[in-house]
Amino acid sequence: MSNTDQTGAEPLRGRVTLAAIVRILKRKYHWPIETTSFPSNAADGRATWATVYSLPPDVIAAAMDARGRDWLRSSRDSS
């Protein structure tokens, strides 16, 4: 993703949210990310929403088979 893709909305200018990244991955790159939102409470007691993001198991398996395992190994070995 480009820096332009990651620019937040006006109140969040300069900050990138996970929701913004997921939106880009879904709209621009057509990732089949599933979202589930549910009511929750913030630490200060306000009502809010929480969202869980996931990929279908077959998508994860295909990514792992397409050199995803190699990438994970190389990332782990380089840290």
XYZ file of N, CA, C and O in Angstrom:
316
model
N 0.834 -1.174 0.000
C 0.000 0.000 0.000
C 0.882 1.241 0.000
O 1.938 1.259 0.607
N 0.401 2.231 -0.663
C 1.159 3.485 -0.730
C 0.877 4.334 0.510
O -0.074 4.093 1.250
N 1.708 5.354 0.714
C 1.474 6.285 1.819
C 0.138 6.984 1.658
O -0.559 7.257 2.632
N -0.248 7.276 0.415
C -1.526 7.936 0.156
C -2.687 7.051 0.608
O -3.651 7.536 1.189
N -2.576 5.736 0.340
C -3.617 4.800 0.769
C -3.814 4.845 2.278
O -4.911 4.657 2.776
N -2.737 5.061 3.001
C -2.766 4.952 4.448
C -3.083 6.260 5.168
O -3.131 6.297 6.384
N -3.330 7.327 4.446
C -3.641 8.605 5.075
C -5.009 8.522 5.739
O -5.978 8.110 5.111
N -5.074 8.917 6.992
C -6.324 8.829 7.741
C -7.304 9.926 7.368
O -6.977 10.867 6.647
N -8.518 9.808 7.886
C -9.531 10.846 7.704
C -9.094 12.091 8.476
O -8.208 12.028 9.317
N -9.730 13.214 8.212
C -9.311 14.495 8.788
C -9.039 14.449 10.294
O -7.992 14.885 10.734
N -9.950 13.898 11.130
C -9.650 13.898 12.570
C -8.455 13.009 12.931
O -7.867 13.148 13.976
N -8.123 12.083 12.050
C -7.034 11.137 12.329
C -5.809 11.430 11.475
O -4.917 10.589 11.362
N -5.741 12.586 10.864
C -4.660 12.917 9.926
C -3.311 12.483 10.486
O -2.951 12.812 11.608
N -2.590 11.691 9.699
C -1.276 11.236 10.113
C -1.293 9.925 10.887
O -0.257 9.356 11.155
N -2.474 9.431 11.243
C -2.577 8.159 11.956
C -3.273 7.152 11.061
O -4.184 7.490 10.317
N -2.842 5.923 11.122
C -3.447 4.870 10.319
C -4.159 3.900 11.254
O -3.581 3.434 12.226
N -5.421 3.628 10.967
C -6.164 2.674 11.777
C -6.203 1.327 11.080
O -6.061 1.237 9.845
N -6.394 0.272 11.850
C -6.524 -1.053 11.273
C -7.719 -1.088 10.325
O -7.652 -1.686 9.245
N -8.798 -0.427 10.687
C -9.983 -0.390 9.827
C -9.655 0.211 8.463
O -10.137 -0.269 7.434
N -8.825 1.265 8.433
C -8.450 1.889 7.159
C -7.630 0.931 6.313
O -7.829 0.827 5.100
N -6.706 0.212 6.939
C -5.888 -0.754 6.197
C -6.753 -1.881 5.652
O -6.634 -2.265 4.488
N -7.664 -2.397 6.468
C -8.551 -3.470 6.018
C -9.412 -2.984 4.859
O -9.597 -3.692 3.858
N -9.942 -1.771 4.959
C -10.771 -1.211 3.874
C -9.987 -1.161 2.564
O -10.490 -1.524 1.504
N -8.733 -0.742 2.619
C -7.896 -0.688 1.414
C -7.665 -2.085 0.864
O -7.780 -2.316 -0.351
N -7.326 -3.025 1.741
C -7.077 -4.391 1.287
C -8.317 -4.994 0.628
O -8.205 -5.724 -0.365
N -9.496 -4.681 1.160
C -10.735 -5.214 0.587
C -11.094 -4.534 -0.734
O -11.398 -5.200 -1.719
N -11.067 -3.202 -0.751
C -11.529 -2.459 -1.933
C -10.524 -2.439 -3.070
O -10.865 -2.656 -4.218
N -9.274 -2.137 -2.751
C -8.275 -1.950 -3.797
C -7.650 -3.263 -4.254
O -7.375 -3.452 -5.425
N -7.440 -4.176 -3.282
C -6.731 -5.420 -3.603
C -7.641 -6.641 -3.573
O -7.197 -7.755 -3.804
N -8.905 -6.447 -3.248
C -9.932 -7.501 -3.284
C -9.633 -8.677 -2.360
O -9.954 -9.816 -2.683
N -9.024 -8.411 -1.209
C -8.808 -9.465 -0.225
C -10.172 -9.847 0.358
O -10.990 -8.978 0.657
N -10.427 -11.138 0.562
C -11.729 -11.577 1.085
C -11.783 -11.531 2.615
O -12.091 -12.518 3.280
N -11.491 -10.366 3.179
C -11.473 -10.218 4.633
C -12.912 -10.179 5.143
O -13.743 -9.434 4.632
N -13.174 -10.999 6.144
C -14.499 -11.026 6.760
C -14.468 -10.156 8.012
O -13.481 -10.141 8.738
N -15.532 -9.394 8.226
C -15.605 -8.541 9.407
C -16.866 -8.867 10.203
O -17.917 -9.146 9.624
N -16.718 -8.866 11.507
C -17.847 -9.063 12.409
C -17.740 -8.001 13.486
O -16.721 -7.900 14.161
N -18.784 -7.189 13.626
C -18.788 -6.139 14.644
C -19.840 -6.446 15.700
O -20.874 -7.049 15.404
N -19.548 -6.026 16.918
C -20.483 -6.259 18.011
C -20.348 -5.131 19.033
O -19.296 -4.507 19.144
N -21.432 -4.855 19.787
C -21.371 -3.792 20.785
C -20.391 -4.162 21.895
O -20.242 -5.329 22.253
N -19.733 -3.146 22.420
C -18.738 -3.354 23.464
C -18.703 -2.119 24.361
O -19.405 -1.145 24.107
N -17.888 -2.165 25.382
C -17.711 -1.016 26.271
C -16.260 -0.574 26.223
O -15.350 -1.397 26.269
N -16.049 0.727 26.149
C -14.696 1.280 26.192
C -14.200 1.237 27.638
O -14.983 1.056 28.577
N -12.906 1.411 27.829
C -12.310 1.381 29.164
C -12.915 2.431 30.097
O -13.012 2.216 31.302
N -13.381 3.534 29.504
C -13.964 4.600 30.329
C -15.479 4.445 30.511
O -16.149 5.327 31.029
N -16.026 3.307 30.062
C -17.443 3.026 30.268
C -18.360 3.423 29.136
O -19.548 3.107 29.157
N -17.835 4.126 28.127
C -18.682 4.503 26.988
C -19.035 3.280 26.157
O -18.267 2.331 26.071
N -20.198 3.309 25.516
C -20.596 2.254 24.596
C -19.855 2.462 23.274
O -19.689 3.591 22.818
N -19.405 1.398 22.680
C -18.666 1.474 21.415
C -18.877 0.169 20.652
O -19.674 -0.672 21.059
N -18.181 0.024 19.560
C -18.247 -1.197 18.768
C -16.854 -1.803 18.680
O -15.863 -1.081 18.578
N -16.791 -3.112 18.697
C -15.539 -3.832 18.480
C -15.699 -4.615 17.176
O -16.803 -5.054 16.839
N -14.619 -4.763 16.450
C -14.669 -5.486 15.180
C -13.579 -6.541 15.150
O -12.446 -6.287 15.549
N -13.950 -7.720 14.669
C -13.014 -8.825 14.477
C -12.829 -8.990 12.972
O -13.809 -9.026 12.215
N -11.577 -9.061 12.533
C -11.258 -9.258 11.122
C -10.662 -10.653 10.960
O -9.845 -11.077 11.780
N -11.053 -11.357 9.885
C -10.498 -12.692 9.652
C -10.473 -12.999 8.156
O -11.168 -12.365 7.363
N -9.644 -13.968 7.815
C -9.588 -14.491 6.458
C -10.127 -15.908 6.483
O -9.869 -16.648 7.445
N -10.846 -16.318 5.445
C -11.334 -17.692 5.392
C -10.151 -18.674 5.422
O -9.084 -18.392 4.880
N -10.333 -19.834 6.060
C -9.250 -20.816 6.172
C -8.622 -21.216 4.837
O -7.405 -21.400 4.748
N -9.433 -21.330 3.774
C -8.864 -21.729 2.482
C -7.950 -20.648 1.901
O -6.978 -20.952 1.207
N -8.228 -19.388 2.203
C -7.380 -18.289 1.748
C -6.035 -18.335 2.481
O -4.976 -18.155 1.877
N -6.081 -18.600 3.777
C -4.845 -18.720 4.555
C -4.015 -19.893 4.055
O -2.801 -19.774 3.861
N -4.657 -21.023 3.814
C -3.942 -22.209 3.326
C -3.291 -21.931 1.970
O -2.131 -22.302 1.737
N -4.005 -21.260 1.081
C -3.451 -20.940 -0.245
C -2.247 -20.004 -0.113
O -1.236 -20.169 -0.798
N -2.329 -19.031 0.779
C -1.216 -18.102 0.984
C 0.001 -18.834 1.548
O 1.138 -18.576 1.139
N -0.239 -19.738 2.474
C 0.873 -20.502 3.044
C 1.523 -21.392 1.983
O 2.747 -21.507 1.936
N 0.712 -21.980 1.125
C 1.240 -22.832 0.059
C 1.980 -22.023 -1.003
O 2.860 -22.546 -1.678
N 1.638 -20.755 -1.147
C 2.267 -19.881 -2.148
C 3.443 -19.136 -1.520
O 3.554 -17.919 -1.636
N 4.304 -19.841 -0.852
C 5.536 -19.344 -0.250
C 5.340 -18.547 1.035
O 6.268 -17.934 1.533
N 4.131 -18.577 1.585
C 3.887 -17.904 2.853
C 4.713 -18.497 3.986
O 5.209 -17.778 4.844
N 4.860 -19.819 3.974
C 5.673 -20.473 5.005
C 7.122 -20.008 4.928
O 7.760 -19.763 5.945
N 7.642 -19.889 3.693
C 9.025 -19.416 3.513
C 9.191 -18.003 4.071
O 10.175 -17.699 4.735
N 8.214 -17.143 3.785
C 8.280 -15.772 4.269
C 8.250 -15.734 5.796
O 9.017 -15.003 6.423
N 7.363 -16.538 6.410
C 7.294 -16.565 7.867
C 8.626 -17.031 8.468
O 9.105 -16.452 9.441
N 9.199 -18.078 7.893
C 10.483 -18.573 8.380
C 11.561 -17.508 8.274
O 12.338 -17.295 9.198
N 11.633 -16.833 7.132
C 12.662 -15.812 6.942
C 12.450 -14.630 7.883
O 13.403 -14.050 8.377
N 11.204 -14.272 8.157
C 10.905 -13.181 9.081
C 11.311 -13.558 10.500
O 11.865 -12.756 11.229
N 11.042 -14.779 10.871
C 11.370 -15.241 12.219
C 12.892 -15.348 12.388
O 13.438 -14.977 13.412
N 13.582 -15.833 11.359
C 15.039 -16.014 11.428
C 15.797 -14.681 11.444
O 16.886 -14.593 11.968
N 15.195 -13.634 10.878
C 15.895 -12.349 10.795
C 15.709 -11.480 12.045
O 16.313 -10.443 12.159
N 14.851 -11.911 12.986
C 14.642 -11.075 14.175
C 15.543 -11.431 15.314
O 16.385 -12.156 15.380
